[in-house]
Amino acid sequence: MSQIELTFPDGSVRSVASGTTGLEIAKGISEGLARKALGVKLGDKVLDLTRPLTESGTIKIITPSNDDPDALMLLRHSCSHVLAEAICDLFPGTKLAYGPAIEKGFYYDLMTPTPIQQSDFERIEKRMKEIIKEDRPFVRCEVSAEDGLKRTEGDKYKTDNAQRALAREGSDGTLSFYVTGEPGKNFEDLCAGPHVPSTGKLKNFKVLSMSGAYWHGDQNSDQLTRVYGTCFADKEGLETYLKFLEEAEKRDHRKIGKEMDLYHIEDHSPGMVFWHPKGTKMVNALKDYIRGKIDRRGYLEVITPEIVNKTLWIKSGHADKYNENMFKTLAGDVEMAVKPMNCPCHIQIFNTGLRSWRDLPMRLAEFGKCHRYEPAGTMHGLMRVRGFVQDDAHIFCTEDQIASEVADFCALVKEIYHDFGFDDIVVKFSTRPEKRVGSDEIWDKAEAALAEATKLAGLDYILNPGEGAFYGPKLEFTLKDSLGRDWQCGTIQVDFNLPQRLGAEYVGKDNQKHIPVMLHRAAVGSIERFLGILIEEFMGDFPLWLAPVQARVLPISEKFVDYAKQVEKELVNAGVRVEVDESNEKLGYKIRQCELQKIPYKIIVGEKEQAEGLIAVNKRKEGDKGQMTVAQFLEMTADDRKVVR
């Protein structure tokens, strides 16, 4: 019998017979390890414990751990099968589509004969607990393509999945099914695996939510129900995550946005934001903040059309890459496209007139409105929309200027994130994708230039192979919020390709024409998404300069409304975002409303204040600041009201 060489995490090497299972190896180490084991990892492939090992390589016995992605994947993928079995038991006639593990849990897309309701979760969980208590084994059955297709006959979704699996590169012409228990008697599902040894390993789970989904993500196909759940290695991990979800729900920007009357999204324009007056103030305040930052760095702000002849997008290469995600329209018989990004339009501005090396670097910035057709199931409040504004800019420069321009942008990003309290930043270096424009020589040059720039900027980064833009490599800046969630916001890309494709040129010191390099960059990315992040991070308690209403004047009775309006006028003239509560409610009620709407300053006026020309100031979370003049209030808040510090 042939032997294979296995290298363990401690560096030791063991020779075993080919066909030995992971369970046998675990038992050879200790019975305790074998009882705990969930699976085995050979090289980069996770396998069931009972799968024969036929190749040499590094090996890891996977045991329960909330810190091990392999362990969580096994637990969650297996738990998705238990969820599917429970739903099939409770809703006979259910058709199963697809049920993977995902980053924070798992889901299953399915079609039930009657709709699943949130109120059904309790009985679904009860049935899952019964299946788990039975501690049934996950049994893998491998069959020929012919037999496998017979098993799925009459099941639209599983037949489609089987055909796709057989057509996949590397397929050996067989299909695998997993039975939870005894073949022919217990629940069976088409699945590539792997799974934990038995259902008894899945005690720490929770059914979380549900949503609509489309088969293959195609909104013209069948609408399915997607049921989400999660599973952890122990009770503590599950409880910690459920507490995290509770906190995230409190911070949900959709809920807070409604309470604070900031915006809404409706079916008449799905994925497009209707900013209300208060939300618009925040949008403008954020734009002014960014303007202040980039003005000092020599950016020139421009405005370009939202609808452009589609030939420009074909020439730039965007139509080939983004055609399915572009909104199109007709101007007479001319096909136009609503811009999905701003870069080709900025090149059009650069191309007006003769440019010299003395004009470089030229930094063109725009709060450009872009539209992308995101699938219906992927949209989520402000976080993922179809219409959005980018704090976009394109820097036209020479090759020698790349490093300094990238380094300056990196400093800008860190400064902006720090201003909002985000100091935990991860940078990813994304290299050439499989589908791209330009020669390998150009890509070599672009990647080398970006790598050199990171040295000048003093950046540590994680390599992200194959995830660059189709025209150039990029750095992606991911910030971590107070709940530990990652948000990819800023980006900068080095592009040698689009300027050439769209005819950008400048006259160099040698009096010859040259093609500039273009750096695509955005510090916060989508204004909508960044505001969504800020709403959740601050839970509506915004810095004074960003707050939609900075102060509310509260007259203690109707008699003092005129004086309150006089105070309001003085504050408005000084640039304060202020409003008067003219309601007939008692002062206590008015104060509670200010707290609910998280107004930073309450300004109370009554008989004494009116007589002496004063205001009584109360600051949210800090309380009484005493009586003062409007001028003193303006002086006290001046620094906090400044957009750029």
PDB file of N, CA and C in Angstrom, residues 3-75:
ATOM      1  N   GLN A   3       2.243   5.062   0.589  1.00  0.00           N
ATOM      2  CA  GLN A   3       2.287   5.914   1.767  1.00  0.00           C
ATOM      3  C   GLN A   3       2.163   7.390   1.361  1.00  0.00           C
ATOM      4  N   ILE A   4       1.639   8.206   2.261  1.00  0.00           N
ATOM      5  CA  ILE A   4       1.637   9.662   2.072  1.00  0.00           C
ATOM      6  C   ILE A   4       2.313  10.306   3.271  1.00  0.00           C
ATOM      7  N   GLU A   5       2.911  11.479   3.051  1.00  0.00           N
ATOM      8  CA  GLU A   5       3.612  12.205   4.115  1.00  0.00           C
ATOM      9  C   GLU A   5       2.737  13.365   4.582  1.00  0.00           C
ATOM     10  N   LEU A   6       2.474  13.422   5.893  1.00  0.00           N
ATOM     11  CA  LEU A   6       1.639  14.472   6.462  1.00  0.00           C
ATOM     12  C   LEU A   6       2.460  15.332   7.414  1.00  0.00           C
ATOM     13  N   THR A   7       2.413  16.642   7.193  1.00  0.00           N
ATOM     14  CA  THR A   7       3.143  17.586   8.039  1.00  0.00           C
ATOM     15  C   THR A   7       2.161  18.265   8.977  1.00  0.00           C
ATOM     16  N   PHE A   8       2.397  18.118  10.306  1.00  0.00           N
ATOM     17  CA  PHE A   8       1.481  18.641  11.317  1.00  0.00           C
ATOM     18  C   PHE A   8       1.856  20.078  11.691  1.00  0.00           C
ATOM     19  N   PRO A   9       0.926  20.807  12.346  1.00  0.00           N
ATOM     20  CA  PRO A   9       1.193  22.214  12.685  1.00  0.00           C
ATOM     21  C   PRO A   9       2.460  22.445  13.496  1.00  0.00           C
ATOM     22  N   ASP A  10       2.890  21.454  14.293  1.00  0.00           N
ATOM     23  CA  ASP A  10       4.115  21.626  15.086  1.00  0.00           C
ATOM     24  C   ASP A  10       5.377  21.337  14.287  1.00  0.00           C
ATOM     25  N   GLY A  11       5.209  21.024  12.977  1.00  0.00           N
ATOM     26  CA  GLY A  11       6.359  20.759  12.115  1.00  0.00           C
ATOM     27  C   GLY A  11       6.721  19.298  11.997  1.00  0.00           C
ATOM     28  N   SER A  12       6.134  18.455  12.811  1.00  0.00           N
ATOM     29  CA  SER A  12       6.448  17.025  12.741  1.00  0.00           C
ATOM     30  C   SER A  12       5.840  16.417  11.481  1.00  0.00           C
ATOM     31  N   VAL A  13       6.489  15.371  10.982  1.00  0.00           N
ATOM     32  CA  VAL A  13       6.044  14.704   9.757  1.00  0.00           C
ATOM     33  C   VAL A  13       5.758  13.238  10.076  1.00  0.00           C
ATOM     34  N   ARG A  14       4.649  12.752   9.574  1.00  0.00           N
ATOM     35  CA  ARG A  14       4.275  11.363   9.807  1.00  0.00           C
ATOM     36  C   ARG A  14       3.908  10.725   8.479  1.00  0.00           C
ATOM     37  N   SER A  15       4.365   9.494   8.281  1.00  0.00           N
ATOM     38  CA  SER A  15       4.035   8.736   7.076  1.00  0.00           C
ATOM     39  C   SER A  15       2.897   7.776   7.419  1.00  0.00           C
ATOM     40  N   VAL A  16       1.806   7.832   6.620  1.00  0.00           N
ATOM     41  CA  VAL A  16       0.665   6.941   6.853  1.00  0.00           C
ATOM     42  C   VAL A  16       0.239   6.329   5.534  1.00  0.00           C
ATOM     43  N   ALA A  17      -0.532   5.265   5.631  1.00  0.00           N
ATOM     44  CA  ALA A  17      -1.015   4.603   4.424  1.00  0.00           C
ATOM     45  C   ALA A  17      -2.016   5.499   3.702  1.00  0.00           C
ATOM     46  N   SER A  18      -1.905   5.552   2.390  1.00  0.00           N
ATOM     47  CA  SER A  18      -2.876   6.300   1.598  1.00  0.00           C
ATOM     48  C   SER A  18      -4.260   5.710   1.839  1.00  0.00           C
ATOM     49  N   GLY A  19      -5.248   6.579   2.058  1.00  0.00           N
ATOM     50  CA  GLY A  19      -6.595   6.110   2.360  1.00  0.00           C
ATOM     51  C   GLY A  19      -6.938   6.182   3.832  1.00  0.00           C
ATOM     52  N   THR A  20      -5.930   6.489   4.660  1.00  0.00           N
ATOM     53  CA  THR A  20      -6.197   6.701   6.087  1.00  0.00           C
ATOM     54  C   THR A  20      -7.122   7.907   6.242  1.00  0.00           C
ATOM     55  N   THR A  21      -8.054   7.825   7.171  1.00  0.00           N
ATOM     56  CA  THR A  21      -8.988   8.933   7.365  1.00  0.00           C
ATOM     57  C   THR A  21      -8.470   9.904   8.432  1.00  0.00           C
ATOM     58  N   GLY A  22      -9.035  11.104   8.418  1.00  0.00           N
ATOM     59  CA  GLY A  22      -8.692  12.079   9.445  1.00  0.00           C
ATOM     60  C   GLY A  22      -9.049  11.589  10.828  1.00  0.00           C
ATOM     61  N   LEU A  23     -10.164  10.862  10.949  1.00  0.00           N
ATOM     62  CA  LEU A  23     -10.573  10.332  12.250  1.00  0.00           C
ATOM     63  C   LEU A  23      -9.541   9.347  12.778  1.00  0.00           C
ATOM     64  N   GLU A  24      -9.014   8.506  11.909  1.00  0.00           N
ATOM     65  CA  GLU A  24      -7.994   7.534  12.332  1.00  0.00           C
ATOM     66  C   GLU A  24      -6.725   8.248  12.793  1.00  0.00           C
ATOM     67  N   ILE A  25      -6.376   9.318  12.096  1.00  0.00           N
ATOM     68  CA  ILE A  25      -5.191  10.079  12.497  1.00  0.00           C
ATOM     69  C   ILE A  25      -5.418  10.738  13.849  1.00  0.00           C
ATOM     70  N   ALA A  26      -6.625  11.318  14.039  1.00  0.00           N
ATOM     71  CA  ALA A  26      -6.948  11.954  15.321  1.00  0.00           C
ATOM     72  C   ALA A  26      -6.901  10.941  16.452  1.00  0.00           C
ATOM     73  N   LYS A  27      -7.447   9.726  16.223  1.00  0.00           N
ATOM     74  CA  LYS A  27      -7.417   8.679  17.250  1.00  0.00           C
ATOM     75  C   LYS A  27      -5.986   8.272  17.572  1.00  0.00           C
ATOM     76  N   GLY A  28      -5.121   8.289  16.545  1.00  0.00           N
ATOM     77  CA  GLY A  28      -3.718   7.936  16.765  1.00  0.00           C
ATOM     78  C   GLY A  28      -3.013   8.933  17.666  1.00  0.00           C
ATOM     79  N   ILE A  29      -3.526  10.150  17.711  1.00  0.00           N
ATOM     80  CA  ILE A  29      -2.944  11.171  18.594  1.00  0.00           C
ATOM     81  C   ILE A  29      -3.539  11.041  19.989  1.00  0.00           C
ATOM     82  N   SER A  30      -4.874  11.017  20.082  1.00  0.00           N
ATOM     83  CA  SER A  30      -5.539  10.787  21.372  1.00  0.00           C
ATOM     84  C   SER A  30      -7.024  10.565  21.127  1.00  0.00           C
ATOM     85  N   GLU A  31      -7.632   9.765  21.990  1.00  0.00           N
ATOM     86  CA  GLU A  31      -9.074   9.532  21.887  1.00  0.00           C
ATOM     87  C   GLU A  31      -9.844  10.827  22.141  1.00  0.00           C
ATOM     88  N   GLY A  32      -9.291  11.664  23.051  1.00  0.00           N
ATOM     89  CA  GLY A  32      -9.940  12.937  23.355  1.00  0.00           C
ATOM     90  C   GLY A  32     -10.011  13.836  22.141  1.00  0.00           C
ATOM     91  N   LEU A  33      -8.916  13.870  21.372  1.00  0.00           N
ATOM     92  CA  LEU A  33      -8.896  14.680  20.152  1.00  0.00           C
ATOM     93  C   LEU A  33      -9.903  14.148  19.149  1.00  0.00           C
ATOM     94  N   ALA A  34      -9.996  12.835  19.032  1.00  0.00           N
ATOM     95  CA  ALA A  34     -10.928  12.236  18.084  1.00  0.00           C
ATOM     96  C   ALA A  34     -12.373  12.578  18.444  1.00  0.00           C
ATOM     97  N   ARG A  35     -12.666  12.623  19.740  1.00  0.00           N
ATOM     98  CA  ARG A  35     -14.035  12.953  20.161  1.00  0.00           C
ATOM     99  C   ARG A  35     -14.372  14.415  19.875  1.00  0.00           C
ATOM    100  N   LYS A  36     -13.382  15.289  19.988  1.00  0.00           N
ATOM    101  CA  LYS A  36     -13.605  16.725  19.771  1.00  0.00           C
ATOM    102  C   LYS A  36     -13.613  17.110  18.297  1.00  0.00           C
ATOM    103  N   ALA A  37     -12.917  16.340  17.472  1.00  0.00           N
ATOM    104  CA  ALA A  37     -12.643  16.750  16.092  1.00  0.00           C
ATOM    105  C   ALA A  37     -13.924  16.983  15.288  1.00  0.00           C
ATOM    106  N   LEU A  38     -13.870  18.032  14.458  1.00  0.00           N
ATOM    107  CA  LEU A  38     -14.975  18.366  13.558  1.00  0.00           C
ATOM    108  C   LEU A  38     -14.675  17.983  12.114  1.00  0.00           C
ATOM    109  N   GLY A  39     -13.406  18.048  11.741  1.00  0.00           N
ATOM    110  CA  GLY A  39     -13.012  17.779  10.372  1.00  0.00           C
ATOM    111  C   GLY A  39     -11.500  17.798  10.282  1.00  0.00           C
ATOM    112  N   VAL A  40     -10.995  17.753   9.073  1.00  0.00           N
ATOM    113  CA  VAL A  40      -9.556  17.766   8.852  1.00  0.00           C
ATOM    114  C   VAL A  40      -9.261  18.693   7.682  1.00  0.00           C
ATOM    115  N   LYS A  41      -8.116  19.378   7.761  1.00  0.00           N
ATOM    116  CA  LYS A  41      -7.702  20.246   6.658  1.00  0.00           C
ATOM    117  C   LYS A  41      -6.404  19.708   6.085  1.00  0.00           C
ATOM    118  N   LEU A  42      -6.446  19.315   4.824  1.00  0.00           N
ATOM    119  CA  LEU A  42      -5.269  18.813   4.124  1.00  0.00           C
ATOM    120  C   LEU A  42      -4.886  19.843   3.077  1.00  0.00           C
ATOM    121  N   GLY A  43      -3.721  20.463   3.266  1.00  0.00           N
ATOM    122  CA  GLY A  43      -3.360  21.583   2.405  1.00  0.00           C
ATOM    123  C   GLY A  43      -4.333  22.719   2.648  1.00  0.00           C
ATOM    124  N   ASP A  44      -5.041  23.157   1.603  1.00  0.00           N
ATOM    125  CA  ASP A  44      -6.027  24.227   1.771  1.00  0.00           C
ATOM    126  C   ASP A  44      -7.458  23.708   1.637  1.00  0.00           C
ATOM    127  N   LYS A  45      -7.623  22.383   1.711  1.00  0.00           N
ATOM    128  CA  LYS A  45      -8.945  21.780   1.514  1.00  0.00           C
ATOM    129  C   LYS A  45      -9.452  21.175   2.816  1.00  0.00           C
ATOM    130  N   VAL A  46     -10.660  21.586   3.209  1.00  0.00           N
ATOM    131  CA  VAL A  46     -11.292  21.041   4.412  1.00  0.00           C
ATOM    132  C   VAL A  46     -12.127  19.825   4.015  1.00  0.00           C
ATOM    133  N   LEU A  47     -11.957  18.739   4.789  1.00  0.00           N
ATOM    134  CA  LEU A  47     -12.620  17.476   4.471  1.00  0.00           C
ATOM    135  C   LEU A  47     -13.346  16.923   5.685  1.00  0.00           C
ATOM    136  N   ASP A  48     -14.331  16.049   5.424  1.00  0.00           N
ATOM    137  CA  ASP A  48     -14.958  15.294   6.507  1.00  0.00           C
ATOM    138  C   ASP A  48     -13.905  14.424   7.186  1.00  0.00           C
ATOM    139  N   LEU A  49     -14.139  14.103   8.446  1.00  0.00           N
ATOM    140  CA  LEU A  49     -13.212  13.233   9.178  1.00  0.00           C
ATOM    141  C   LEU A  49     -13.124  11.839   8.562  1.00  0.00           C
ATOM    142  N   THR A  50     -14.205  11.407   7.915  1.00  0.00           N
ATOM    143  CA  THR A  50     -14.239  10.038   7.388  1.00  0.00           C
ATOM    144  C   THR A  50     -13.739   9.927   5.949  1.00  0.00           C
ATOM    145  N   ARG A  51     -13.347  11.060   5.346  1.00  0.00           N
ATOM    146  CA  ARG A  51     -12.844  11.004   3.960  1.00  0.00           C
ATOM    147  C   ARG A  51     -11.439  10.402   3.933  1.00  0.00           C
ATOM    148  N   PRO A  52     -11.165   9.482   3.027  1.00  0.00           N
ATOM    149  CA  PRO A  52      -9.811   8.939   2.891  1.00  0.00           C
ATOM    150  C   PRO A  52      -8.839  10.013   2.401  1.00  0.00           C
ATOM    151  N   LEU A  53      -7.666  10.051   2.978  1.00  0.00           N
ATOM    152  CA  LEU A  53      -6.636  11.013   2.567  1.00  0.00           C
ATOM    153  C   LEU A  53      -5.691  10.309   1.610  1.00  0.00           C
ATOM    154  N   THR A  54      -5.511  10.872   0.419  1.00  0.00           N
ATOM    155  CA  THR A  54      -4.725  10.194  -0.617  1.00  0.00           C
ATOM    156  C   THR A  54      -3.548  11.020  -1.112  1.00  0.00           C
ATOM    157  N   GLU A  55      -3.357  12.222  -0.542  1.00  0.00           N
ATOM    158  CA  GLU A  55      -2.254  13.076  -0.982  1.00  0.00           C
ATOM    159  C   GLU A  55      -1.423  13.523   0.204  1.00  0.00           C
ATOM    160  N   SER A  56      -0.143  13.742  -0.031  1.00  0.00           N
ATOM    161  CA  SER A  56       0.736  14.293   0.999  1.00  0.00           C
ATOM    162  C   SER A  56       0.468  15.783   1.154  1.00  0.00           C
ATOM    163  N   GLY A  57       0.809  16.324   2.319  1.00  0.00           N
ATOM    164  CA  GLY A  57       0.645  17.759   2.520  1.00  0.00           C
ATOM    165  C   GLY A  57       0.571  18.122   3.984  1.00  0.00           C
ATOM    166  N   THR A  58       0.330  19.405   4.232  1.00  0.00           N
ATOM    167  CA  THR A  58       0.151  19.858   5.622  1.00  0.00           C
ATOM    168  C   THR A  58      -1.228  19.413   6.097  1.00  0.00           C
ATOM    169  N   ILE A  59      -1.326  19.107   7.400  1.00  0.00           N
ATOM    170  CA  ILE A  59      -2.591  18.616   7.929  1.00  0.00           C
ATOM    171  C   ILE A  59      -2.915  19.300   9.245  1.00  0.00           C
ATOM    172  N   LYS A  60      -4.200  19.561   9.455  1.00  0.00           N
ATOM    173  CA  LYS A  60      -4.676  20.133  10.719  1.00  0.00           C
ATOM    174  C   LYS A  60      -5.962  19.423  11.099  1.00  0.00           C
ATOM    175  N   ILE A  61      -6.033  18.934  12.322  1.00  0.00           N
ATOM    176  CA  ILE A  61      -7.282  18.389  12.835  1.00  0.00           C
ATOM    177  C   ILE A  61      -8.088  19.574  13.352  1.00  0.00           C
ATOM    178  N   ILE A  62      -9.266  19.773  12.788  1.00  0.00           N
ATOM    179  CA  ILE A  62     -10.088  20.936  13.141  1.00  0.00           C
ATOM    180  C   ILE A  62     -10.948  20.605  14.356  1.00  0.00           C
ATOM    181  N   THR A  63     -10.815  21.411  15.399  1.00  0.00           N
ATOM    182  CA  THR A  63     -11.606  21.237  16.621  1.00  0.00           C
ATOM    183  C   THR A  63     -12.462  22.484  16.846  1.00  0.00           C
ATOM    184  N   PRO A  64     -13.493  22.391  17.703  1.00  0.00           N
ATOM    185  CA  PRO A  64     -14.367  23.546  17.908  1.00  0.00           C
ATOM    186  C   PRO A  64     -13.616  24.772  18.409  1.00  0.00           C
ATOM    187  N   SER A  65     -13.769  25.894  17.717  1.00  0.00           N
ATOM    188  CA  SER A  65     -13.140  27.153  18.103  1.00  0.00           C
ATOM    189  C   SER A  65     -13.847  28.291  17.394  1.00  0.00           C
ATOM    190  N   ASN A  66     -14.201  29.322  18.141  1.00  0.00           N
ATOM    191  CA  ASN A  66     -14.818  30.503  17.534  1.00  0.00           C
ATOM    192  C   ASN A  66     -13.804  31.383  16.821  1.00  0.00           C
ATOM    193  N   ASP A  67     -12.511  31.061  16.975  1.00  0.00           N
ATOM    194  CA  ASP A  67     -11.450  31.838  16.325  1.00  0.00           C
ATOM    195  C   ASP A  67     -10.932  31.161  15.063  1.00  0.00           C
ATOM    196  N   ASP A  68     -11.453  29.993  14.749  1.00  0.00           N
ATOM    197  CA  ASP A  68     -10.980  29.237  13.591  1.00  0.00           C
ATOM    198  C   ASP A  68     -12.049  29.278  12.495  1.00  0.00           C
ATOM    199  N   PRO A  69     -11.790  29.988  11.398  1.00  0.00           N
ATOM    200  CA  PRO A  69     -12.779  30.068  10.307  1.00  0.00           C
ATOM    201  C   PRO A  69     -13.169  28.700   9.752  1.00  0.00           C
ATOM    202  N   ASP A  70     -12.222  27.747   9.746  1.00  0.00           N
ATOM    203  CA  ASP A  70     -12.527  26.408   9.235  1.00  0.00           C
ATOM    204  C   ASP A  70     -13.538  25.698  10.134  1.00  0.00           C
ATOM    205  N   ALA A  71     -13.359  25.837  11.448  1.00  0.00           N
ATOM    206  CA  ALA A  71     -14.298  25.215  12.389  1.00  0.00           C
ATOM    207  C   ALA A  71     -15.686  25.833  12.245  1.00  0.00           C
ATOM    208  N   LEU A  72     -15.736  27.155  12.145  1.00  0.00           N
ATOM    209  CA  LEU A  72     -17.035  27.829  12.022  1.00  0.00           C
ATOM    210  C   LEU A  72     -17.716  27.478  10.706  1.00  0.00           C
ATOM    211  N   MET A  73     -16.933  27.351   9.639  1.00  0.00           N
ATOM    212  CA  MET A  73     -17.526  26.974   8.347  1.00  0.00           C
ATOM    213  C   MET A  73     -18.164  25.591   8.445  1.00  0.00           C
ATOM    214  N   LEU A  74     -17.476  24.638   9.058  1.00  0.00           N
ATOM    215  CA  LEU A  74     -18.020  23.292   9.203  1.00  0.00           C
ATOM    216  C   LEU A  74     -19.304  23.293  10.031  1.00  0.00           C
ATOM    217  N   LEU A  75     -19.271  23.996  11.154  1.00  0.00           N
ATOM    218  CA  LEU A  75     -20.443  24.060  12.024  1.00  0.00           C
ATOM    219  C   LEU A  75     -21.627  24.701  11.301  1.00  0.00           C
TER     220      LEU A  75
END
